[in-house]
PDB file of C-alpha atoms in Angstrom:
ATOM      1  CA  UNK A   1     -14.743  14.062  -4.007  1.00 40.00           C
ATOM      2  CA  UNK A   2     -16.149  11.102  -3.346  1.00 41.00           C
ATOM      3  CA  UNK A   3     -14.729   9.964  -0.318  1.00 40.00           C
ATOM      4  CA  UNK A   4     -15.236   6.026   0.075  1.00 47.00           C
ATOM      5  CA  UNK A   5     -15.663   3.183  -1.949  1.00 57.00           C
ATOM      6  CA  UNK A   6     -18.185   1.510  -0.435  1.00 65.00           C
ATOM      7  CA  UNK A   7     -19.530   0.288   2.977  1.00 74.00           C
ATOM      8  CA  UNK A   8     -17.269  -2.376   4.733  1.00 77.00           C
ATOM      9  CA  UNK A   9     -20.689  -4.679   5.584  1.00 79.00           C
ATOM     10  CA  UNK A  10     -20.299  -6.011   8.947  1.00 85.00           C
ATOM     11  CA  UNK A  11     -21.112  -9.785   7.580  1.00 85.00           C
ATOM     12  CA  UNK A  12     -17.910  -9.742   5.601  1.00 81.00           C
ATOM     13  CA  UNK A  13     -15.596  -8.179   7.927  1.00 87.00           C
ATOM     14  CA  UNK A  14     -16.715 -10.896  10.757  1.00 90.00           C
ATOM     15  CA  UNK A  15     -16.250 -13.671   7.075  1.00 86.00           C
ATOM     16  CA  UNK A  16     -12.483 -12.799   6.490  1.00 87.00           C
ATOM     17  CA  UNK A  17     -11.645 -12.155  10.160  1.00 92.00           C
ATOM     18  CA  UNK A  18     -12.659 -15.924   9.841  1.00 92.00           C
ATOM     19  CA  UNK A  19     -10.296 -16.671   7.789  1.00 90.00           C
ATOM     20  CA  UNK A  20      -7.794 -14.585   8.925  1.00 93.00           C
ATOM     21  CA  UNK A  21      -8.258 -16.268  11.920  1.00 95.00           C
ATOM     22  CA  UNK A  22      -8.043 -19.719  10.740  1.00 93.00           C
ATOM     23  CA  UNK A  23      -4.952 -18.782   8.261  1.00 92.00           C
ATOM     24  CA  UNK A  24      -3.055 -16.863  10.555  1.00 94.00           C
ATOM     25  CA  UNK A  25      -3.031 -20.385  13.473  1.00 95.00           C
ATOM     26  CA  UNK A  26      -2.145 -22.784  10.472  1.00 93.00           C
ATOM     27  CA  UNK A  27       0.476 -20.407   9.953  1.00 92.00           C
ATOM     28  CA  UNK A  28       2.671 -19.668  13.371  1.00 94.00           C
ATOM     29  CA  UNK A  29      -0.011 -22.542  15.725  1.00 96.00           C
ATOM     30  CA  UNK A  30      -0.885 -19.658  17.750  1.00 96.00           C
ATOM     31  CA  UNK A  31      -4.669 -18.068  17.310  1.00 96.00           C
ATOM     32  CA  UNK A  32      -5.289 -14.529  16.883  1.00 96.00           C
ATOM     33  CA  UNK A  33      -6.148 -12.507  20.020  1.00 95.00           C
ATOM     34  CA  UNK A  34      -4.843  -8.960  19.856  1.00 95.00           C
ATOM     35  CA  UNK A  35      -2.670  -7.135  17.598  1.00 96.00           C
ATOM     36  CA  UNK A  36       0.780  -8.434  19.698  1.00 95.00           C
ATOM     37  CA  UNK A  37       0.849 -12.342  17.417  1.00 96.00           C
ATOM     38  CA  UNK A  38       3.966 -12.168  16.319  1.00 96.00           C
ATOM     39  CA  UNK A  39       3.166 -11.837  12.372  1.00 95.00           C
ATOM     40  CA  UNK A  40       0.625  -8.844  13.235  1.00 96.00           C
ATOM     41  CA  UNK A  41       4.146  -7.211  15.467  1.00 95.00           C
ATOM     42  CA  UNK A  42       6.688  -8.632  12.306  1.00 93.00           C
ATOM     43  CA  UNK A  43       5.432  -6.474   9.597  1.00 91.00           C
ATOM     44  CA  UNK A  44       4.467  -3.815  11.737  1.00 93.00           C
ATOM     45  CA  UNK A  45       8.052  -3.848  12.558  1.00 93.00           C
ATOM     46  CA  UNK A  46       8.875  -4.206   9.097  1.00 89.00           C
ATOM     47  CA  UNK A  47       7.194  -0.443   8.085  1.00 90.00           C
ATOM     48  CA  UNK A  48       8.493   1.224  12.004  1.00 92.00           C
ATOM     49  CA  UNK A  49      11.804   0.499  10.990  1.00 92.00           C
ATOM     50  CA  UNK A  50      11.348   2.510   7.741  1.00 92.00           C
ATOM     51  CA  UNK A  51       9.039   5.480   9.597  1.00 93.00           C
ATOM     52  CA  UNK A  52      12.524   5.330  12.295  1.00 94.00           C
ATOM     53  CA  UNK A  53      14.665   5.725   9.256  1.00 93.00           C
ATOM     54  CA  UNK A  54      12.425   8.129   7.259  1.00 95.00           C
ATOM     55  CA  UNK A  55      12.076  11.269  10.442  1.00 96.00           C
ATOM     56  CA  UNK A  56      14.801  13.299   9.301  1.00 96.00           C
ATOM     57  CA  UNK A  57      11.663  13.895   6.153  1.00 97.00           C
ATOM     58  CA  UNK A  58       9.032  15.002   8.457  1.00 96.00           C
ATOM     59  CA  UNK A  59      10.751  17.704  10.253  1.00 95.00           C
ATOM     60  CA  UNK A  60      10.902  20.685   8.400  1.00 94.00           C
ATOM     61  CA  UNK A  61      14.168  22.272  10.125  1.00 95.00           C
ATOM     62  CA  UNK A  62      16.049  19.213   8.920  1.00 94.00           C
ATOM     63  CA  UNK A  63      14.859  19.744   5.691  1.00 95.00           C
ATOM     64  CA  UNK A  64      15.850  23.120   5.619  1.00 94.00           C
ATOM     65  CA  UNK A  65      18.968  22.104   6.430  1.00 96.00           C
ATOM     66  CA  UNK A  66      19.544  19.893   3.685  1.00 96.00           C
ATOM     67  CA  UNK A  67      21.575  21.259   0.032  1.00 96.00           C
ATOM     68  CA  UNK A  68      20.016  20.357  -3.157  1.00 95.00           C
ATOM     69  CA  UNK A  69      20.000  16.895  -4.192  1.00 95.00           C
ATOM     70  CA  UNK A  70      20.156  16.098  -0.507  1.00 97.00           C
ATOM     71  CA  UNK A  71      16.339  14.672  -0.465  1.00 97.00           C
ATOM     72  CA  UNK A  72      16.672  12.596  -3.815  1.00 97.00           C
ATOM     73  CA  UNK A  73      19.774  11.193  -2.649  1.00 96.00           C
ATOM     74  CA  UNK A  74      18.304  10.394   1.490  1.00 96.00           C
ATOM     75  CA  UNK A  75      14.951   9.341  -0.479  1.00 96.00           C
ATOM     76  CA  UNK A  76      16.930   6.826  -2.219  1.00 93.00           C
ATOM     77  CA  UNK A  77      18.809   6.304   0.994  1.00 92.00           C
ATOM     78  CA  UNK A  78      15.151   5.230   2.509  1.00 92.00           C
ATOM     79  CA  UNK A  79      13.379   3.137  -0.642  1.00 90.00           C
ATOM     80  CA  UNK A  80      16.047   0.655  -0.557  1.00 85.00           C
ATOM     81  CA  UNK A  81      15.729  -0.171   2.895  1.00 80.00           C
ATOM     82  CA  UNK A  82      11.829  -0.813   1.861  1.00 77.00           C
ATOM     83  CA  UNK A  83      12.182  -4.332  -0.714  1.00 62.00           C
ATOM     84  CA  UNK A  84       9.211  -5.833   1.707  1.00 57.00           C
ATOM     85  CA  UNK A  85       7.006  -3.038  -0.450  1.00 60.00           C
ATOM     86  CA  UNK A  86       8.987  -1.594  -3.420  1.00 59.00           C
ATOM     87  CA  UNK A  87      10.952  -4.772  -4.871  1.00 51.00           C
ATOM     88  CA  UNK A  88      13.826  -3.104  -5.995  1.00 43.00           C
ATOM     89  CA  UNK A  89      14.099  -4.965  -9.155  1.00 42.00           C
ATOM     90  CA  UNK A  90      10.519  -5.624  -9.960  1.00 42.00           C
ATOM     91  CA  UNK A  91       8.940  -9.098  -9.889  1.00 44.00           C
ATOM     92  CA  UNK A  92       9.012 -11.823 -12.766  1.00 39.00           C
ATOM     93  CA  UNK A  93       9.886  -9.817 -15.805  1.00 40.00           C
ATOM     94  CA  UNK A  94       8.929  -6.404 -15.074  1.00 49.00           C
ATOM     95  CA  UNK A  95      12.227  -4.723 -15.111  1.00 48.00           C
ATOM     96  CA  UNK A  96      11.372  -1.733 -13.242  1.00 65.00           C
ATOM     97  CA  UNK A  97      11.683  -0.805  -9.721  1.00 80.00           C
ATOM     98  CA  UNK A  98       9.253   1.399  -8.221  1.00 86.00           C
ATOM     99  CA  UNK A  99      10.712   4.302  -7.183  1.00 90.00           C
ATOM    100  CA  UNK A 100      13.871   4.281 -10.204  1.00 91.00           C
ATOM    101  CA  UNK A 101      12.001   8.467 -11.263  1.00 94.00           C
ATOM    102  CA  UNK A 102      15.035   8.704  -8.093  1.00 95.00           C
ATOM    103  CA  UNK A 103      17.979   7.949 -10.033  1.00 92.00           C
ATOM    104  CA  UNK A 104      16.179   8.669 -13.400  1.00 94.00           C
ATOM    105  CA  UNK A 105      16.557  12.219 -12.954  1.00 96.00           C
ATOM    106  CA  UNK A 106      17.936  14.856 -15.491  1.00 96.00           C
ATOM    107  CA  UNK A 107      20.158  17.096 -13.658  1.00 96.00           C
ATOM    108  CA  UNK A 108      17.965  19.313 -15.346  1.00 97.00           C
ATOM    109  CA  UNK A 109      15.481  18.175 -13.735  1.00 97.00           C
ATOM    110  CA  UNK A 110      16.419  17.794  -9.347  1.00 97.00           C
ATOM    111  CA  UNK A 111      15.475  20.859  -8.158  1.00 97.00           C
ATOM    112  CA  UNK A 112      12.393  21.089  -9.585  1.00 98.00           C
ATOM    113  CA  UNK A 113      11.923  17.488  -8.583  1.00 98.00           C
ATOM    114  CA  UNK A 114      12.937  18.429  -5.239  1.00 97.00           C
ATOM    115  CA  UNK A 115      10.855  21.333  -4.738  1.00 97.00           C
ATOM    116  CA  UNK A 116       7.656  18.936  -5.950  1.00 98.00           C
ATOM    117  CA  UNK A 117       8.074  16.654  -2.809  1.00 98.00           C
ATOM    118  CA  UNK A 118       9.335  19.631  -0.640  1.00 97.00           C
ATOM    119  CA  UNK A 119       5.784  20.839  -1.164  1.00 97.00           C
ATOM    120  CA  UNK A 120       4.329  17.285  -1.194  1.00 98.00           C
ATOM    121  CA  UNK A 121       6.073  15.905   2.682  1.00 98.00           C
ATOM    122  CA  UNK A 122       4.892  19.922   4.044  1.00 97.00           C
ATOM    123  CA  UNK A 123       1.085  19.171   2.489  1.00 98.00           C
ATOM    124  CA  UNK A 124       1.280  15.744   3.273  1.00 97.00           C
ATOM    125  CA  UNK A 125      -0.439  17.252   7.532  1.00 96.00           C
ATOM    126  CA  UNK A 126      -2.609  19.932   5.882  1.00 96.00           C
ATOM    127  CA  UNK A 127      -5.658  19.492   4.677  1.00 96.00           C
ATOM    128  CA  UNK A 128      -7.134  16.744   2.000  1.00 95.00           C
ATOM    129  CA  UNK A 129      -7.569  19.205  -0.400  1.00 96.00           C
ATOM    130  CA  UNK A 130      -3.990  20.926  -0.116  1.00 98.00           C
ATOM    131  CA  UNK A 131      -2.264  17.480   0.016  1.00 98.00           C
ATOM    132  CA  UNK A 132      -4.350  15.926  -3.112  1.00 97.00           C
ATOM    133  CA  UNK A 133      -2.687  19.464  -4.793  1.00 98.00           C
ATOM    134  CA  UNK A 134       0.407  18.366  -3.558  1.00 98.00           C
ATOM    135  CA  UNK A 135      -0.095  15.071  -4.684  1.00 98.00           C
ATOM    136  CA  UNK A 136      -1.568  15.337  -8.204  1.00 98.00           C
ATOM    137  CA  UNK A 137       1.212  17.874  -9.315  1.00 98.00           C
ATOM    138  CA  UNK A 138       4.290  14.944  -7.977  1.00 98.00           C
ATOM    139  CA  UNK A 139       2.306  12.410 -10.598  1.00 97.00           C
ATOM    140  CA  UNK A 140       2.257  15.715 -13.774  1.00 97.00           C
ATOM    141  CA  UNK A 141       5.857  15.774 -13.245  1.00 98.00           C
ATOM    142  CA  UNK A 142       6.500  12.381 -13.359  1.00 97.00           C
ATOM    143  CA  UNK A 143       4.788  11.591 -16.234  1.00 96.00           C
ATOM    144  CA  UNK A 144       5.856  15.495 -17.979  1.00 97.00           C
ATOM    145  CA  UNK A 145       9.233  13.953 -18.094  1.00 97.00           C
ATOM    146  CA  UNK A 146       8.451  10.101 -18.313  1.00 96.00           C
ATOM    147  CA  UNK A 147       9.899   8.929 -15.043  1.00 95.00           C
ATOM    148  CA  UNK A 148       8.607   5.877 -14.256  1.00 92.00           C
ATOM    149  CA  UNK A 149       6.161   5.749 -11.166  1.00 92.00           C
ATOM    150  CA  UNK A 150       3.735   3.523  -9.728  1.00 90.00           C
ATOM    151  CA  UNK A 151       1.309   3.034  -6.642  1.00 89.00           C
ATOM    152  CA  UNK A 152       3.639   1.535  -3.842  1.00 90.00           C
ATOM    153  CA  UNK A 153       6.315   4.087  -4.486  1.00 93.00           C
ATOM    154  CA  UNK A 154       3.569   7.396  -4.467  1.00 95.00           C
ATOM    155  CA  UNK A 155       1.898   5.345  -1.515  1.00 93.00           C
ATOM    156  CA  UNK A 156       5.239   5.337   0.421  1.00 94.00           C
ATOM    157  CA  UNK A 157       6.234   8.595   0.236  1.00 97.00           C
ATOM    158  CA  UNK A 158       2.130   9.718   1.478  1.00 97.00           C
ATOM    159  CA  UNK A 159       3.035   6.667   4.018  1.00 95.00           C
ATOM    160  CA  UNK A 160       6.363   8.411   5.634  1.00 96.00           C
ATOM    161  CA  UNK A 161       5.339  11.679   5.251  1.00 97.00           C
ATOM    162  CA  UNK A 162       2.458  11.140   7.089  1.00 97.00           C
ATOM    163  CA  UNK A 163       2.533   7.897   8.615  1.00 94.00           C
ATOM    164  CA  UNK A 164      -0.751   9.313  11.449  1.00 92.00           C
ATOM    165  CA  UNK A 165      -2.965   9.763   8.094  1.00 93.00           C
ATOM    166  CA  UNK A 166      -1.877   7.737   5.562  1.00 94.00           C
ATOM    167  CA  UNK A 167      -0.034   4.059   4.821  1.00 88.00           C
ATOM    168  CA  UNK A 168       1.900   2.049   1.689  1.00 88.00           C
ATOM    169  CA  UNK A 169      -0.240  -0.418  -0.151  1.00 82.00           C
ATOM    170  CA  UNK A 170       0.463  -2.594  -3.147  1.00 78.00           C
ATOM    171  CA  UNK A 171      -2.019  -2.780  -5.468  1.00 75.00           C
ATOM    172  CA  UNK A 172      -1.488  -6.750  -6.231  1.00 72.00           C
ATOM    173  CA  UNK A 173      -2.143  -7.562  -3.151  1.00 71.00           C
ATOM    174  CA  UNK A 174      -4.980  -5.656  -2.450  1.00 72.00           C
ATOM    175  CA  UNK A 175      -6.748  -4.970  -5.570  1.00 63.00           C
ATOM    176  CA  UNK A 176      -7.921  -7.369  -7.057  1.00 53.00           C
ATOM    177  CA  UNK A 177      -8.085  -9.558  -3.407  1.00 55.00           C
ATOM    178  CA  UNK A 178      -9.520  -7.954  -0.638  1.00 58.00           C
ATOM    179  CA  UNK A 179     -11.426  -5.430  -3.310  1.00 59.00           C
ATOM    180  CA  UNK A 180     -12.482  -7.806  -5.373  1.00 54.00           C
ATOM    181  CA  UNK A 181     -13.356 -10.346  -2.664  1.00 57.00           C
ATOM    182  CA  UNK A 182     -15.957  -7.419  -0.970  1.00 56.00           C
ATOM    183  CA  UNK A 183     -17.100  -6.341  -3.983  1.00 55.00           C
ATOM    184  CA  UNK A 184     -15.714  -3.184  -4.673  1.00 54.00           C
ATOM    185  CA  UNK A 185     -14.521  -2.436  -7.974  1.00 58.00           C
ATOM    186  CA  UNK A 186     -11.797   0.277  -8.895  1.00 60.00           C
ATOM    187  CA  UNK A 187      -9.921   0.797 -11.913  1.00 64.00           C
ATOM    188  CA  UNK A 188      -5.772   1.099 -10.775  1.00 62.00           C
ATOM    189  CA  UNK A 189      -3.462   1.139 -13.515  1.00 62.00           C
ATOM    190  CA  UNK A 190      -2.100   3.857 -15.245  1.00 65.00           C
ATOM    191  CA  UNK A 191      -4.654   6.817 -14.174  1.00 77.00           C
ATOM    192  CA  UNK A 192      -3.752   8.338 -10.935  1.00 90.00           C
ATOM    193  CA  UNK A 193      -4.622  10.596  -8.738  1.00 93.00           C
ATOM    194  CA  UNK A 194      -4.984  12.324  -5.340  1.00 95.00           C
ATOM    195  CA  UNK A 195      -9.041  11.498  -5.247  1.00 92.00           C
ATOM    196  CA  UNK A 196      -8.619   7.449  -5.712  1.00 88.00           C
ATOM    197  CA  UNK A 197      -5.749   7.277  -3.204  1.00 91.00           C
ATOM    198  CA  UNK A 198      -8.068   9.157  -0.634  1.00 92.00           C
ATOM    199  CA  UNK A 199     -10.721   6.681  -1.653  1.00 85.00           C
ATOM    200  CA  UNK A 200      -8.299   3.421  -0.961  1.00 84.00           C
ATOM    201  CA  UNK A 201      -7.343   5.066   2.346  1.00 88.00           C
ATOM    202  CA  UNK A 202     -11.204   6.152   3.514  1.00 85.00           C
ATOM    203  CA  UNK A 203     -12.132   2.260   2.781  1.00 80.00           C
ATOM    204  CA  UNK A 204      -9.514   1.461   4.311  1.00 81.00           C
ATOM    205  CA  UNK A 205      -9.876   3.152   7.598  1.00 85.00           C
ATOM    206  CA  UNK A 206     -13.359   1.120   8.242  1.00 86.00           C
ATOM    207  CA  UNK A 207     -11.254  -1.390   8.692  1.00 88.00           C
ATOM    208  CA  UNK A 208      -9.844   0.697  12.008  1.00 89.00           C
ATOM    209  CA  UNK A 209     -13.308   0.786  13.919  1.00 88.00           C
ATOM    210  CA  UNK A 210     -13.823  -2.647  13.352  1.00 92.00           C
ATOM    211  CA  UNK A 211     -10.788  -4.180  14.264  1.00 94.00           C
ATOM    212  CA  UNK A 212      -9.626  -1.245  17.139  1.00 93.00           C
ATOM    213  CA  UNK A 213     -11.535  -4.244  19.976  1.00 93.00           C
ATOM    214  CA  UNK A 214      -8.302  -6.023  19.235  1.00 94.00           C
ATOM    215  CA  UNK A 215      -5.873  -3.445  20.592  1.00 93.00           C
ATOM    216  CA  UNK A 216      -5.102  -4.013  23.941  1.00 87.00           C
ATOM    217  CA  UNK A 217      -3.278  -0.470  24.774  1.00 88.00           C
ATOM    218  CA  UNK A 218      -2.974   2.843  23.208  1.00 89.00           C
ATOM    219  CA  UNK A 219      -4.237   3.719  19.446  1.00 89.00           C
ATOM    220  CA  UNK A 220      -4.769   1.177  16.690  1.00 91.00           C
ATOM    221  CA  UNK A 221      -2.326   2.663  14.148  1.00 91.00           C
ATOM    222  CA  UNK A 222      -2.658   3.519  10.261  1.00 89.00           C
ATOM    223  CA  UNK A 223       0.144   0.677   9.737  1.00 90.00           C
ATOM    224  CA  UNK A 224      -1.335  -1.753  12.599  1.00 93.00           C
ATOM    225  CA  UNK A 225      -4.837  -1.841   9.999  1.00 92.00           C
ATOM    226  CA  UNK A 226      -2.144  -1.583   7.041  1.00 88.00           C
ATOM    227  CA  UNK A 227      -0.474  -4.654   8.320  1.00 92.00           C
ATOM    228  CA  UNK A 228      -3.569  -7.091   8.754  1.00 93.00           C
ATOM    229  CA  UNK A 229      -4.261  -6.116   5.594  1.00 88.00           C
ATOM    230  CA  UNK A 230      -1.495  -7.503   4.325  1.00 86.00           C
ATOM    231  CA  UNK A 231      -1.516 -10.603   6.471  1.00 90.00           C
ATOM    232  CA  UNK A 232      -4.899 -10.684   4.961  1.00 88.00           C
ATOM    233  CA  UNK A 233      -4.562 -10.393   1.496  1.00 82.00           C
ATOM    234  CA  UNK A 234      -2.106 -13.926   1.561  1.00 81.00           C
ATOM    235  CA  UNK A 235      -4.433 -15.940   3.945  1.00 84.00           C
ATOM    236  CA  UNK A 236      -7.370 -14.661   1.416  1.00 79.00           C
ATOM    237  CA  UNK A 237      -5.219 -16.452  -1.108  1.00 68.00           C
ATOM    238  CA  UNK A 238      -4.132 -19.202   0.758  1.00 69.00           C
ATOM    239  CA  UNK A 239      -7.459 -20.035   1.564  1.00 67.00           C
ATOM    240  CA  UNK A 240      -8.975 -19.982  -1.762  1.00 61.00           C
ATOM    241  CA  UNK A 241      -5.869 -22.752  -2.639  1.00 58.00           C
ATOM    242  CA  UNK A 242      -7.405 -24.912   0.105  1.00 59.00           C
ATOM    243  CA  UNK A 243     -10.819 -24.842  -0.646  1.00 55.00           C
ATOM    244  CA  UNK A 244     -10.936 -24.936  -3.705  1.00 46.00           C
ATOM    245  CA  UNK A 245     -11.703 -28.773  -4.239  1.00 46.00           C
ATOM    246  CA  UNK A 246     -14.151 -29.036  -1.124  1.00 50.00           C
ATOM    247  CA  UNK A 247     -16.500 -30.851  -2.372  1.00 46.00           C
ATOM    248  CA  UNK A 248     -18.715 -29.808  -0.020  1.00 51.00           C
ATOM    249  CA  UNK A 249     -18.618 -25.704  -0.116  1.00 53.00           C
ATOM    250  CA  UNK A 250     -21.748 -24.429  -1.270  1.00 58.00           C
ATOM    251  CA  UNK A 251     -22.480 -23.367  -4.700  1.00 59.00           C
ATOM    252  CA  UNK A 252     -21.915 -19.872  -4.394  1.00 58.00           C
ATOM    253  CA  UNK A 253     -18.585 -19.999  -2.152  1.00 58.00           C
ATOM    254  CA  UNK A 254     -17.229 -22.633  -5.497  1.00 56.00           C
ATOM    255  CA  UNK A 255     -17.177 -19.450  -7.688  1.00 60.00           C
ATOM    256  CA  UNK A 256     -16.213 -17.168  -5.421  1.00 58.00           C
ATOM    257  CA  UNK A 257     -13.147 -19.163  -4.612  1.00 55.00           C
ATOM    258  CA  UNK A 258     -12.486 -19.940  -8.437  1.00 57.00           C
ATOM    259  CA  UNK A 259     -13.129 -16.553  -9.393  1.00 61.00           C
ATOM    260  CA  UNK A 260     -10.606 -15.181  -7.090  1.00 58.00           C
ATOM    261  CA  UNK A 261      -8.195 -18.030  -7.931  1.00 54.00           C
ATOM    262  CA  UNK A 262      -9.057 -16.402 -11.723  1.00 56.00           C
ATOM    263  CA  UNK A 263      -7.919 -13.394 -10.960  1.00 57.00           C
ATOM    264  CA  UNK A 264      -4.119 -15.138  -8.558  1.00 51.00           C
ATOM    265  CA  UNK A 265      -4.082 -16.166 -12.217  1.00 50.00           C
ATOM    266  CA  UNK A 266      -4.330 -13.099 -14.548  1.00 56.00           C
ATOM    267  CA  UNK A 267      -2.072 -10.822 -12.100  1.00 53.00           C
ATOM    268  CA  UNK A 268       0.826 -13.198 -12.494  1.00 44.00           C
ATOM    269  CA  UNK A 269      -0.247 -12.701 -16.632  1.00 48.00           C
ATOM    270  CA  UNK A 270      -0.653  -8.839 -15.862  1.00 49.00           C
ATOM    271  CA  UNK A 271       2.798  -7.973 -14.418  1.00 42.00           C
ATOM    272  CA  UNK A 272       3.685  -8.978 -18.028  1.00 40.00           C
ATOM    273  CA  UNK A 273       2.721  -5.821 -19.484  1.00 43.00           C
ATOM    274  CA  UNK A 274       2.891  -2.768 -16.988  1.00 42.00           C
ATOM    275  CA  UNK A 275       4.495   0.102 -18.767  1.00 35.00           C
ATOM    276  CA  UNK A 276       6.811   3.463 -18.994  1.00 37.00           C
ATOM    277  CA  UNK A 277       4.201   5.304 -16.870  1.00 39.00           C
ATOM    278  CA  UNK A 278       3.401   3.807 -13.956  1.00 37.00           C
ATOM    279  CA  UNK A 279       1.030   0.404 -15.055  1.00 33.00           C
ATOM    280  CA  UNK A 280       1.482  -0.955 -11.521  1.00 32.00           C
ATOM    281  CA  UNK A 281       3.152  -4.834 -10.450  1.00 33.00           C
TER     282      UNK A 281
END
């Protein structure tokens, strides 16, 4: 199994870190010195609130007390609180929500769905190989039952199952901004697999080692790294928009910025082409 998308080069990290610092100061008037910055804390709090609300899912004994149907009912309540991570009504002209499989699963299939989800949560703290099997088993079930899902839903489940190792991501934010900016290419579309998710996690975890110097107390958590990347993806877009007409920029910078801008425009179009089998929005 290929464990990483590629190596995050120091010069690439430094360049986007400077964009992050410039944009966060422009946005807030406060320089970025550590992870206590208010803009980052706002993003981090969103994830921490979700973790607090979902703590019973990580408690095996609590889950054993649930009756049939409780897992899906409780999961739906958590998903409905995650508007920042999963838009209930989709975006632009996409009418689907990331988690509508919870509402649309047929009564005859609910027990199987809950069994697969229980296994997913049980193995999330075990080896990548064991969790990968459960991850792929969930994907197969959702496809077999013709239930809509996407990367936002799958990564969110992994996040609340084991927040010390996994994190949620939105391909719209990360794929064509972060990956493209660093020269990494990966097709996320409807071709879902645990291997692909683990490769994304591995690549993004490279930021942790480079960002740890900005964590003044305690260990740098995955959701803090994710929150940094979440803001960075927006800041890169803002940066591209501001710099596109700068006559003093180099030709290589001009080409890169135009490419990023084109990608953003393509994203808006692609949201109208999502299929019922989980194409990203």
